[in-house]
Short mmCIF file of C-alpha atoms and ligand atoms in Angstrom, two decimals:
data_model
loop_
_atom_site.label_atom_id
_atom_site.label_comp_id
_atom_site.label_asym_id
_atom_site.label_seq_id
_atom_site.Cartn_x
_atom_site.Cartn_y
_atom_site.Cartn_z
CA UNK Y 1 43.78 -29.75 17.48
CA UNK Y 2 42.46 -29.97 13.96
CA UNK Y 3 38.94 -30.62 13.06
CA UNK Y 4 36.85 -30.57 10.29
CA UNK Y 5 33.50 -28.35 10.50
CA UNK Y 6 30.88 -29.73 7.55
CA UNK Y 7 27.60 -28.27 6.67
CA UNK Y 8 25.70 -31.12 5.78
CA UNK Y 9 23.23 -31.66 2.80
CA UNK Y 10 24.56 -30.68 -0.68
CA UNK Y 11 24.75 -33.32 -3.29
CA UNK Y 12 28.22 -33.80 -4.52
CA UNK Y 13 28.59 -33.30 -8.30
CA UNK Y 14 31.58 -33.14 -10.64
CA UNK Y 15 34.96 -34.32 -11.12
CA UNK Y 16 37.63 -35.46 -8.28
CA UNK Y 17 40.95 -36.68 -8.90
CA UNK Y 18 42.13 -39.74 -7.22
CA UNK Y 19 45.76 -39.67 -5.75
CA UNK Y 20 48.48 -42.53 -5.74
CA UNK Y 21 47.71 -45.48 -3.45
CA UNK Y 22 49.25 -45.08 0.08
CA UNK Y 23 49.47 -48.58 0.62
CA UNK Y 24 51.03 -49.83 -2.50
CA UNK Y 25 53.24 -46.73 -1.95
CA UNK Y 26 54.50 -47.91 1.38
CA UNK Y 27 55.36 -51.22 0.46
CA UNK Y 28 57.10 -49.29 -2.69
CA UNK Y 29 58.72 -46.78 -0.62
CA UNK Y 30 60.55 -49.72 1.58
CA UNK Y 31 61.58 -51.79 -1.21
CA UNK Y 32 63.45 -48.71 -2.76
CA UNK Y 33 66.04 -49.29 -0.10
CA UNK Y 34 66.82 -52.60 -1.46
CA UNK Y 35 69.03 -51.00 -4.36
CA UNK Y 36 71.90 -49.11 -4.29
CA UNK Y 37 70.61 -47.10 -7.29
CA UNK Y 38 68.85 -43.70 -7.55
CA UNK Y 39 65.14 -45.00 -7.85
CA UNK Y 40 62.40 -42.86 -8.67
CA UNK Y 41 59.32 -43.17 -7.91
CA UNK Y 42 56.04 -40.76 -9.37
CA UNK Y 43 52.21 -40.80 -7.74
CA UNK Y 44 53.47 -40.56 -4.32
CA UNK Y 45 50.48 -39.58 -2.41
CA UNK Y 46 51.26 -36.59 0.22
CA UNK Y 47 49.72 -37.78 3.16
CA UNK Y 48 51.02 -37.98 6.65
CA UNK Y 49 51.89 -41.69 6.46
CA UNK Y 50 54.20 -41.82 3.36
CA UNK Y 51 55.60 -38.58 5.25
CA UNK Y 52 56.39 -40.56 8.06
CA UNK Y 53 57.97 -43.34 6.40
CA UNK Y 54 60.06 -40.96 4.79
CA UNK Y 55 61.48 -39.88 7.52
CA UNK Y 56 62.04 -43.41 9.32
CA UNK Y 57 64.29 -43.78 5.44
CA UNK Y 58 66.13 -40.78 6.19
CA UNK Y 59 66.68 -41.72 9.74
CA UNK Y 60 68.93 -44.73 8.53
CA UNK Y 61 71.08 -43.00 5.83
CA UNK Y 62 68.44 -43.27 2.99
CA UNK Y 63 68.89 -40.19 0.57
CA UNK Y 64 65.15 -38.65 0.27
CA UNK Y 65 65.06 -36.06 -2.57
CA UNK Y 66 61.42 -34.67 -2.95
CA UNK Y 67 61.60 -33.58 -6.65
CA UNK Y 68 57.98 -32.51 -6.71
CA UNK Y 69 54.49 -32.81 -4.48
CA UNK Y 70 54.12 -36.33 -5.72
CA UNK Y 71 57.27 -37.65 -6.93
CA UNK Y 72 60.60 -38.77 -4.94
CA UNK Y 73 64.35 -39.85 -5.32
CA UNK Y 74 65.43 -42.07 -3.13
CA UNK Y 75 68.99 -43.27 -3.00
CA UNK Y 76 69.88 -46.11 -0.32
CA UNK Y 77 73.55 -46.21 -1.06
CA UNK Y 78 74.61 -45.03 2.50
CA UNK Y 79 72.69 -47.10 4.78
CA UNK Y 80 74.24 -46.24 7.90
CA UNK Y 81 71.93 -48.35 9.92
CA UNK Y 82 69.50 -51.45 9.89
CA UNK Y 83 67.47 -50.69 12.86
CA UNK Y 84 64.50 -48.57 13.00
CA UNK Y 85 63.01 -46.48 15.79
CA UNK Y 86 60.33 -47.44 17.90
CA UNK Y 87 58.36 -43.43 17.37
CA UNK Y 88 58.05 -44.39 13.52
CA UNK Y 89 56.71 -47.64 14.06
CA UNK Y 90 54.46 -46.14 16.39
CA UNK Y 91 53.04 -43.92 14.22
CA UNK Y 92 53.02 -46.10 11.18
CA UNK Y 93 52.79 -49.91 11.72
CA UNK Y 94 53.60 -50.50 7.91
CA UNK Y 95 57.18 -49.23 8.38
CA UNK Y 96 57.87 -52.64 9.54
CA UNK Y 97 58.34 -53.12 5.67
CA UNK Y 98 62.13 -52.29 6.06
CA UNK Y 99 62.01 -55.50 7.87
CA UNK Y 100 61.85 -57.43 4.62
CA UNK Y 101 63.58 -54.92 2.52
CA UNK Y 102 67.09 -54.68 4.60
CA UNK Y 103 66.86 -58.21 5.77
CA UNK Y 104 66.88 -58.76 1.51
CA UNK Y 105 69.54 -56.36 0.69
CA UNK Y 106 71.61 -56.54 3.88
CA UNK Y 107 70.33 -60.01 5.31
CA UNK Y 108 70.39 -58.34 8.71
CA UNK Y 109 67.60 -55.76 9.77
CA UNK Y 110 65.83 -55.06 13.52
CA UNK Y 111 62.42 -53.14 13.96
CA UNK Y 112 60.00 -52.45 16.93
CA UNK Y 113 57.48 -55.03 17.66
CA UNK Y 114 53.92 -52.86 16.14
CA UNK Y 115 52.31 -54.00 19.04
CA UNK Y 116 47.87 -53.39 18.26
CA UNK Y 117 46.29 -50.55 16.96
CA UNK Y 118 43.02 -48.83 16.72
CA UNK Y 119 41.00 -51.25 14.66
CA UNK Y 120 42.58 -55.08 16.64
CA UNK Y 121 44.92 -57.13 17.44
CA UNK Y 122 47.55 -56.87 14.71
CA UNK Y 123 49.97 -59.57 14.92
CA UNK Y 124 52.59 -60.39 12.66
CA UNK Y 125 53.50 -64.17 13.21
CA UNK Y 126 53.49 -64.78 9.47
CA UNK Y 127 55.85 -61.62 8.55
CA UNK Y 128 58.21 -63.69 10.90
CA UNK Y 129 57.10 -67.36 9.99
CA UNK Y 130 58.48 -66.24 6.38
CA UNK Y 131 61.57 -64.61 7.40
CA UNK Y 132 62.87 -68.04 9.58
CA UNK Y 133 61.37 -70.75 6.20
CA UNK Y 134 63.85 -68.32 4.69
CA UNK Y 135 66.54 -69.21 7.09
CA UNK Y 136 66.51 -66.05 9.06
CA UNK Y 137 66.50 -66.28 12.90
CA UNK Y 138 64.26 -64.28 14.36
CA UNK Y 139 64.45 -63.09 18.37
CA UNK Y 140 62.58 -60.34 19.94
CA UNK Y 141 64.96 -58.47 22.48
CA UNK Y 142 63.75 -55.79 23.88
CA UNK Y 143 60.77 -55.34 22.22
CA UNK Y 144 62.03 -55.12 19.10
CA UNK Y 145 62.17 -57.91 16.04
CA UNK Y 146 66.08 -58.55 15.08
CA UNK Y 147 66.32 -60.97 11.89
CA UNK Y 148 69.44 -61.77 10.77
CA UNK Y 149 70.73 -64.61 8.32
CA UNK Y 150 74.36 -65.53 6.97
CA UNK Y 151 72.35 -66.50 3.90
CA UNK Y 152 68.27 -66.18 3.03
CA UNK Y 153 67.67 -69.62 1.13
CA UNK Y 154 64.41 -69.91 -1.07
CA UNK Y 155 61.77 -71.85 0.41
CA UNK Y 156 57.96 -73.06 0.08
CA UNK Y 157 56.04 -70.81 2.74
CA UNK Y 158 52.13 -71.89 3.77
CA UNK Y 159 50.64 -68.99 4.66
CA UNK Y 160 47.68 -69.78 7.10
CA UNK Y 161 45.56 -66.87 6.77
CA UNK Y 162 45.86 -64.33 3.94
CA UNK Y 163 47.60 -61.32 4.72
CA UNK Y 164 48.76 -58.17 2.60
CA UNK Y 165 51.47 -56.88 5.27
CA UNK Y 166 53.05 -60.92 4.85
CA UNK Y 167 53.09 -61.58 1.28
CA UNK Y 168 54.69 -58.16 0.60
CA UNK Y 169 57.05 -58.37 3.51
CA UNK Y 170 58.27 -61.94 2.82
CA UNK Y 171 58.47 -61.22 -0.88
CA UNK Y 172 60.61 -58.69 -0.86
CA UNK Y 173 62.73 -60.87 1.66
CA UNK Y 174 62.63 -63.84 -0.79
CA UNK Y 175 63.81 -61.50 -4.05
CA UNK Y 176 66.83 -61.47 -2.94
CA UNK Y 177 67.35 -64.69 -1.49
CA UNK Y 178 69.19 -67.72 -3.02
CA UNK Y 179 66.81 -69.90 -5.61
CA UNK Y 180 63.41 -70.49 -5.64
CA UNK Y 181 60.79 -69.23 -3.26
CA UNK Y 182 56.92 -70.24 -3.50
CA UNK Y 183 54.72 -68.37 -1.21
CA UNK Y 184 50.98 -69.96 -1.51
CA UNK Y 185 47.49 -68.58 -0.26
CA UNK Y 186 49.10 -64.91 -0.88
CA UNK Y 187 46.75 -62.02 -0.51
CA UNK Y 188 45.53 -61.02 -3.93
CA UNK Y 189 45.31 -56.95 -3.29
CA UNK Y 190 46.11 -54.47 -6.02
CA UNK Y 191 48.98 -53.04 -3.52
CA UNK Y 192 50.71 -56.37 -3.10
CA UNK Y 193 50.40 -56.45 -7.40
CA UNK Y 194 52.07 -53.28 -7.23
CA UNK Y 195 55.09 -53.91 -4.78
CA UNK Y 196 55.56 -57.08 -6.74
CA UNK Y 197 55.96 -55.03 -10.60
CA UNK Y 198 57.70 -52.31 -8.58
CA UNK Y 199 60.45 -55.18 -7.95
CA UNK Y 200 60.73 -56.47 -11.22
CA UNK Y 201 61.22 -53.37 -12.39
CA UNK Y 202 64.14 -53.31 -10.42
CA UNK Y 203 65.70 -56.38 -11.58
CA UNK Y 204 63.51 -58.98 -9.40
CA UNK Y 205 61.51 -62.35 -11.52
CA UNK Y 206 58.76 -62.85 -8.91
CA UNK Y 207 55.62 -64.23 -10.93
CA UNK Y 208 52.06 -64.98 -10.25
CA UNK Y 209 51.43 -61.72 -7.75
CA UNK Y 210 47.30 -61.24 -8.19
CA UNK Y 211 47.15 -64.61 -7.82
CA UNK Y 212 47.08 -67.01 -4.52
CA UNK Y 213 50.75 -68.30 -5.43
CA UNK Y 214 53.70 -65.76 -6.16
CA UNK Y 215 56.67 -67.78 -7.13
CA UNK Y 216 59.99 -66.13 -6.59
CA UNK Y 217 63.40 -66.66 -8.32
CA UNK Y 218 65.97 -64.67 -6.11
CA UNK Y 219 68.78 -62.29 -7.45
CA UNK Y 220 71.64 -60.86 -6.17
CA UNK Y 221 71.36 -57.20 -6.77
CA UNK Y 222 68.48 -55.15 -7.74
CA UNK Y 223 68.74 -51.69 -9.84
CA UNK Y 224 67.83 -47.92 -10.47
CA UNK Y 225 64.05 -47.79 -12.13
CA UNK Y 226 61.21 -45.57 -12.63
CA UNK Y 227 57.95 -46.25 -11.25
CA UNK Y 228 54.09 -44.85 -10.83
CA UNK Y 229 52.46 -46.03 -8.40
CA UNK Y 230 48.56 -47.30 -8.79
CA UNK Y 231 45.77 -44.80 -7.70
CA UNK Y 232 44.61 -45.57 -4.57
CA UNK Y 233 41.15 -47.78 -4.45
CA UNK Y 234 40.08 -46.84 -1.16
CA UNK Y 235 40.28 -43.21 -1.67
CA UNK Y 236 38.04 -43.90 -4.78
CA UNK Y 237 35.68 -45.80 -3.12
CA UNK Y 238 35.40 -43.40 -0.36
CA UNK Y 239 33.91 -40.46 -2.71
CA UNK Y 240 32.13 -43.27 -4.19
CA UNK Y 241 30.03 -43.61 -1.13
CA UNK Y 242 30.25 -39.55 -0.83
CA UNK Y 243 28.51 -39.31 -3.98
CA UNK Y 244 26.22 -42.18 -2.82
CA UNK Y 245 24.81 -40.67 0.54
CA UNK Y 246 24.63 -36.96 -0.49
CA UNK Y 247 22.22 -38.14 -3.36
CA UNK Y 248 25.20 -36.80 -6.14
CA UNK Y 249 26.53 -37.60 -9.03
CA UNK Y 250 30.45 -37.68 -9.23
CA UNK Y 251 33.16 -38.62 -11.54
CA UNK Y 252 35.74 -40.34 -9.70
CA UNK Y 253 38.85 -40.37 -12.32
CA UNK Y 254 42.59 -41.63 -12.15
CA UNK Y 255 41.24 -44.94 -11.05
CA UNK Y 256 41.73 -48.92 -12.68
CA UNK Y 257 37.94 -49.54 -12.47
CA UNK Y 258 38.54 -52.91 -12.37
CA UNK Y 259 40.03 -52.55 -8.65
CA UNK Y 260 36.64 -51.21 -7.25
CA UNK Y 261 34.47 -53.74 -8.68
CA UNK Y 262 33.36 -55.01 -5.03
CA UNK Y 263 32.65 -51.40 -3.89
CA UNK Y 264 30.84 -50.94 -7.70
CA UNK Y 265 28.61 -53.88 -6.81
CA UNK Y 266 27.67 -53.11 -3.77
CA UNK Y 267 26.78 -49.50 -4.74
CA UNK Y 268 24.73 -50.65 -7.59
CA UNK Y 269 22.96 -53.43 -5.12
CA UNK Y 270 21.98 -50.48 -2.81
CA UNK Y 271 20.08 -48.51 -5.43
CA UNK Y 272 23.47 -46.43 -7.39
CA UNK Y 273 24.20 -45.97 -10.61
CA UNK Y 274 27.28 -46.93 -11.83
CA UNK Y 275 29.37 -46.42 -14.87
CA UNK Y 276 33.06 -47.71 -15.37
CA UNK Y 277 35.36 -45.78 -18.29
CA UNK Y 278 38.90 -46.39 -18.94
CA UNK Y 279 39.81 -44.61 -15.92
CA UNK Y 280 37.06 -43.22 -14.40
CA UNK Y 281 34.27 -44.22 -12.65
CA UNK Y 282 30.93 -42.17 -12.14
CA UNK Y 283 28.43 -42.74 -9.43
CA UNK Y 284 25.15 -41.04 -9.23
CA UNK Y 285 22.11 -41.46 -6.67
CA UNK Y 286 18.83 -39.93 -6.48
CA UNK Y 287 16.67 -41.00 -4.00
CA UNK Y 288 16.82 -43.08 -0.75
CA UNK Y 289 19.16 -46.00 -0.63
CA UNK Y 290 18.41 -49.47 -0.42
CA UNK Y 291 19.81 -51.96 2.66
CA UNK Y 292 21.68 -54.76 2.29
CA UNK Y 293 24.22 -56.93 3.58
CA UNK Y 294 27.68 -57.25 3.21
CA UNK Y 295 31.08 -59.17 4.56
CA UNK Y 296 34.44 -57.85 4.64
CA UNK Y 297 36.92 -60.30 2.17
CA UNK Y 298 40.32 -60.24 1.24
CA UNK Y 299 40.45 -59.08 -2.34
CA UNK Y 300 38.91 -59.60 -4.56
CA UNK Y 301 36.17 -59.08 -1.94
CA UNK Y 302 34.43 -56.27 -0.16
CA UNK Y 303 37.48 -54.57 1.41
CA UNK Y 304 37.83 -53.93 4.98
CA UNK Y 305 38.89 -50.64 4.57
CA UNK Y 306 35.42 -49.64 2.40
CA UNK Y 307 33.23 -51.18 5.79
CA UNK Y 308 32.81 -47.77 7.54
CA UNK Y 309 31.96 -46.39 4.84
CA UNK Y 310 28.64 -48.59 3.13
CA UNK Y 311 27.88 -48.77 7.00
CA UNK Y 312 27.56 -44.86 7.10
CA UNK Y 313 25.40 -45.42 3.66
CA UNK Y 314 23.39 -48.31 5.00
CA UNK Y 315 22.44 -46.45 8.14
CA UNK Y 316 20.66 -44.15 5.82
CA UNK Y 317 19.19 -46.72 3.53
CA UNK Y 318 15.34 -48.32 3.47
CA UNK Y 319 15.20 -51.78 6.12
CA UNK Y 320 17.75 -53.70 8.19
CA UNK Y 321 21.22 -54.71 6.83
CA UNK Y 322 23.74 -56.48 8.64
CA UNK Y 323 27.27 -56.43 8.36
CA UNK Y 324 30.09 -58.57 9.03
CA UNK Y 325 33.72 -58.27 10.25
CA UNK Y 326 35.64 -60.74 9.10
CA UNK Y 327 39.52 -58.88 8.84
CA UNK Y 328 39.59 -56.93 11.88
CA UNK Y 329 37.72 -57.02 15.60
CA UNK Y 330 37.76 -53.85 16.70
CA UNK Y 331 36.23 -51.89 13.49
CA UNK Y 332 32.47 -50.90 14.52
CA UNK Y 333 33.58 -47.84 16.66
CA UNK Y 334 32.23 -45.67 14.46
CA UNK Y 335 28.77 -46.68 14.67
CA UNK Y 336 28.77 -45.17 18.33
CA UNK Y 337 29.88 -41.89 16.69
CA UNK Y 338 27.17 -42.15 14.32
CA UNK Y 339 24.58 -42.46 16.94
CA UNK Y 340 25.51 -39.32 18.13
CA UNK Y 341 24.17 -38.14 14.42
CA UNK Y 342 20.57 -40.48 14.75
CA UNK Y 343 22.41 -43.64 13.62
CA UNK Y 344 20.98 -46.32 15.20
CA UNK Y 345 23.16 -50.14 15.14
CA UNK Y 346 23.31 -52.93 17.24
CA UNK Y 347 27.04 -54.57 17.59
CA UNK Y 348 27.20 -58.27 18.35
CA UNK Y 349 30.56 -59.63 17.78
CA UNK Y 350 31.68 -59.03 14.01
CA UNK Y 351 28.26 -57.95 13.04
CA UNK Y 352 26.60 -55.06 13.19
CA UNK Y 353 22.59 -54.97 12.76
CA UNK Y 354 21.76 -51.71 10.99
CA UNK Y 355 18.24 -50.19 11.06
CA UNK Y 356 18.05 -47.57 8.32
CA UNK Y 357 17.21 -44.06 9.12
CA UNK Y 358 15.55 -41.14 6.90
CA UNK Y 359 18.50 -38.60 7.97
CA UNK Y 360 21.32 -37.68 9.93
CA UNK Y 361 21.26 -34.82 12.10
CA UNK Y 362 25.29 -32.84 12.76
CA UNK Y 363 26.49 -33.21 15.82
CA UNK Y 364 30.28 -33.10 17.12
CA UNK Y 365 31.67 -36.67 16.54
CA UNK Y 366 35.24 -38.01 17.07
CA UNK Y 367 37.33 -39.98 14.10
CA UNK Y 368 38.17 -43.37 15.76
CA UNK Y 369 40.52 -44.21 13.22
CA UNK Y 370 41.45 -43.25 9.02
CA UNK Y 371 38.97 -45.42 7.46
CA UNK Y 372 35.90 -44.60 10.07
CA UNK Y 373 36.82 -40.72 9.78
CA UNK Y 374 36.78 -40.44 6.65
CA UNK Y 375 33.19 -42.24 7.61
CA UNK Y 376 31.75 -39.86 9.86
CA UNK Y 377 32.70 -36.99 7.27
CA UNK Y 378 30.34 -38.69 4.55
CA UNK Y 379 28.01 -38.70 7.23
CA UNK Y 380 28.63 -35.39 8.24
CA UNK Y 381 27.96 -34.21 4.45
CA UNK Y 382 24.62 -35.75 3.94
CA UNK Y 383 23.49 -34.90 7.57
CA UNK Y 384 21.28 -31.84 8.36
CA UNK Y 385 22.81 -29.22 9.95
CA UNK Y 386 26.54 -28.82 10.77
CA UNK Y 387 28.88 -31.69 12.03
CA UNK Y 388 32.29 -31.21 13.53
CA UNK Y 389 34.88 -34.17 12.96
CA UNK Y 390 37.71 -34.05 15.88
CA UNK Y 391 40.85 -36.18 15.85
CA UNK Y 392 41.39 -35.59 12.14
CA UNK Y 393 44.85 -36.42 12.08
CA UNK Y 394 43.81 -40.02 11.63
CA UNK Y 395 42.33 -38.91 8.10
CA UNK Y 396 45.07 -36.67 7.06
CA UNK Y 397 47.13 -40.30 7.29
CA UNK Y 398 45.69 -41.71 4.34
CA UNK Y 399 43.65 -38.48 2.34
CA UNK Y 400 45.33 -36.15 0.59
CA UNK Y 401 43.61 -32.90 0.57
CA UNK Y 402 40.44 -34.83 2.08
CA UNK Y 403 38.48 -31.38 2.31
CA UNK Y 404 39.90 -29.91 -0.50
CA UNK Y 405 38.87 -32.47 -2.90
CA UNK Y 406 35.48 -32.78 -1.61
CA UNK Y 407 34.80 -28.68 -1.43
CA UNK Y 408 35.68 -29.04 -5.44
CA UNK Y 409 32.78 -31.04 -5.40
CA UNK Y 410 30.41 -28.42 -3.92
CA UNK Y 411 30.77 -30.32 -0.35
CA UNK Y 412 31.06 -27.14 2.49
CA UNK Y 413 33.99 -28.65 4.75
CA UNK Y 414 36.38 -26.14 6.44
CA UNK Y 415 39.52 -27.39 8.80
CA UNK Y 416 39.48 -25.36 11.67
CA UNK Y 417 41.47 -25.19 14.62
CA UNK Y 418 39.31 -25.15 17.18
CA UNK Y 419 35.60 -25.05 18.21
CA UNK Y 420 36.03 -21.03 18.57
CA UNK Y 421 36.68 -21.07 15.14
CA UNK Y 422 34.12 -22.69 14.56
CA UNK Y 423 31.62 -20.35 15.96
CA UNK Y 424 32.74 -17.79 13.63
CA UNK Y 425 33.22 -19.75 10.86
CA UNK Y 426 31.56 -18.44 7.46
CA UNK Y 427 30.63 -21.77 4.81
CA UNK Y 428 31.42 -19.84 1.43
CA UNK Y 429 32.70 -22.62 -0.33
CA UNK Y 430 35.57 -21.26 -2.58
C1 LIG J 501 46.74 -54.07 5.14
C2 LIG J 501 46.39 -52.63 4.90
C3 LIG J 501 45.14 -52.28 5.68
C4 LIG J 501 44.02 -53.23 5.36
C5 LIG J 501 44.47 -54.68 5.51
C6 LIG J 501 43.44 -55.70 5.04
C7 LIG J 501 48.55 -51.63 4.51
C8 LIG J 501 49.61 -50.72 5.00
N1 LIG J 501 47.51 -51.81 5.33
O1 LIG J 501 47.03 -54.23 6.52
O2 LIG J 501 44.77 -50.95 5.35
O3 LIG J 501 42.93 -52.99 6.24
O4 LIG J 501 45.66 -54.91 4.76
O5 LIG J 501 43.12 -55.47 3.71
O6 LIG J 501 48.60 -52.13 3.40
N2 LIG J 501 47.28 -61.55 10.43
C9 LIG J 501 47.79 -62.54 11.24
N3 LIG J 501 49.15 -62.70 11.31
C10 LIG J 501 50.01 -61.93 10.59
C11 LIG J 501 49.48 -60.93 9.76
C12 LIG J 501 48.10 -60.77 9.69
O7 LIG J 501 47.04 -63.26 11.90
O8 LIG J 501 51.22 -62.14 10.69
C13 LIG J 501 45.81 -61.37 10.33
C14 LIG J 501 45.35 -59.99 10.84
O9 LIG J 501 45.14 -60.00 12.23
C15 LIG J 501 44.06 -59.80 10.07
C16 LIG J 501 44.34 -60.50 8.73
O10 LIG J 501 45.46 -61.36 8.97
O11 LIG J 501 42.99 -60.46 10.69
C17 LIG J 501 44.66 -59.58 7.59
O12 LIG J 501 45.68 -58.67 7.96
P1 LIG J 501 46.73 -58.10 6.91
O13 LIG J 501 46.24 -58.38 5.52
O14 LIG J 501 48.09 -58.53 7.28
O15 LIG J 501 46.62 -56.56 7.15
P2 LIG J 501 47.80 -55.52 7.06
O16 LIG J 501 48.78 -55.92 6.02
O17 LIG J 501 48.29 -55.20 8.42
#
């Protein structure tokens, strides 16, 4: 089993790259089977998710040619099948995007019920409160989600709470249905902008995505493009807060600044400085952070997926902060992981109360999930002594090159195999 060993307590300093946008690439990915044209698409990022959904293509006649690291041809002109297997859903819950995207193109598609996950309850009641305004029925039989429709039929769609994995799965649905479709209190994310220019460059008119009402004009066919997906904002934000706790300064580049302005603000609030370029943003720290507080949003709030992380810098920072929840239940695991390394948090509900300490010391700590390991490795850097991350394959879902990246920034990080490793393990950084 993988792990990452980390000598803690060098400042990060210098450049890092940022690499496509997993989730905007996911919801690309799917809608690519929605033509029967050779679609390219650039940016891919090469982690173990996009992988995976690769494969669960592939599995149902989708041509995958991988022209380079980062960019892919995918031609969906021999779909053999609609349904999808239950082991890729298992290992990625966003493949349930080729719900929408067949049920578009082919008006007919089945996929495992996701079922929860690591950080909640999931559920996915408005994926399938779309599909039916669209005139889809909708049955679960044996445990899987079979929509089917003799003809999708534009519609107004209410949905109750805002939700990325909805508004890109019903969109896609609606682009190819007949007439008009208005989808209102949409989520507002970067990746749902992304899906929704990805589809008009195929041929789709949806308007108004960034917005809380996307308005949809359906087609009947959609066609070969060219696309790049957006760099990916919580990768940026996550060597923000690396650059943050080790006291470094950092240029984070191939980013739209504009998409990290919650994580800017809140870096800035907690004693960073912050400057935005064209596409770059730099983040330096010197001394001891400051606490705060801070709530989880949809976009354009503080995102979810940046919590572990300002918790990991707030635990280090001068007073009591508190944060709060408000996306997902079950995302505070990491804060028991973090008391392993002198953390100390109190978990009530959605909140966490966070009493600042001086340092972290290493200790061996286990990744709960992608977002929180990628967490405990900031930690792990700024911490005294040497830390060793286990269940890694969580972070290799969503980083590409995780330790890579951050040993170009002077970080010492090995992967290792095992603890025995470990024990011989020399931290020339290369
Ligand atoms: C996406 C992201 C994930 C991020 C999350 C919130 C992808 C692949 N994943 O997940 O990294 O943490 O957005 O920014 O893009 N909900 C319902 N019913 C539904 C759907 C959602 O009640 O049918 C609730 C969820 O339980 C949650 C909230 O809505 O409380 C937001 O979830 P949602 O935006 O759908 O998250 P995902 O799309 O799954």
């Amino acid at each position: 089993m993988e792990q990452f060993i980390i000598r803690g307590g060098n400042p990060l300093a210098g450049e890092v790259e940022i690499s496509g946008a997993k989730n905007a690439a996911l919801g690309i990915l799917a809608a690519s089977v929605m033509t029967e044209d050779t679609v390219l698409i650039t940016n891919l990022p090469d982690v173990r998710d996009i992988n995976v959904m690769l494969e669960a293509m592939t599995e149902i006649g989708v041509k995958v040619e991988r022209i380079t690291r980062h960019d892919v041809m995918i031609t969906s002109s021999r779909i053999s099948d609609v349904s999808i297997d239950y082991e890729f859903i298992k290992k990625i819950r966003a493949s349930y995007y080729l719900l929408g995207a067949l049920l578009g193109r082919f008006k007919k598609a089945e996929v495992p019920l996701p079922g929860g996950c690591d950080i909640g309850s999931r559920p996915i009641d408005l994926h399938l409160k779309g599909f039916k305004a669209l005139g889809a029925t909708v049955n679960i039989r044996n445990g899987s989600i079979c929509a089917e429709a003799d003809q999708l039929r534009g519609c107004h769609i209410y949905l109750d709470t805002v939700s990325v994995g909805a508004t890109i799965n019903i969109m896609m649905a609606a682009s190819m249905a007949e007439g008009r479709t208005i989808i209102e209190n949409c989520a507002r994310e970067p990746h749902v902008v992304d899906v929704a220019n990805f589809l008009n460059s195929m041929g789709a008119n949806i308007r108004g995505a960034g917005t809380d009402v996307i308005r949809i004009r359906g087609v009947e066919k959609l066609h070969s493009t060219e696309y790049s997906i957006i760099p990916d904002q919580i990768e940026a934000g996550t060597f923000m807060f690396a650059a943050a706790v080790t006291r470094g300064d950092v240029m984070v580049r191939n980013v739209i600044p504009k998409h990290l302005e919650a994580t800017s603000a809140k870096l800035i609030e907690i004693g960073c400085q912050v400057e935005e370029f064209d596409s770059a943003v730099r983040v330096a720290a010197t001394g001891r952070l400051t606490g705060t507080n801070v709530k989880t949003l949809p976009y354009p709030g503080y995102p979810t997926d940046m919590q572990p992380q300002i918790g990991v810098a707030l635990s280090l920072a001068t007073g009591t902060s508190i944060v709060t929840e408000s996306i997902f239940e079950n995302r505070f695991k990491y804060l028991d992981e973090l008391a392993r390394m002198g953390g100390i948090a109190k978990v009530e509900g959605n909140t966490a109360i966070i009493t600042g300490v001086e340092g972290f010391t290493g200790a061996r700590v286990s990744a709960p999930d992608l977002r929180a390991g990628a967490a405990l490795v900031i930690a792990g850097l700024a911490a005294e002594g040497i830390t060793i991350v286990d269940d890694i394959r969580y972070i290799q879902r969503g980083y590409e090159a995780f330790d890579e990246k951050l040993r170009s920034l002077g970080a010492e990080i090995r992967l290792i195999d095992s603890v025995r490793e470990a024990q011989k393990f020399n931290f020339r950084v290369v």
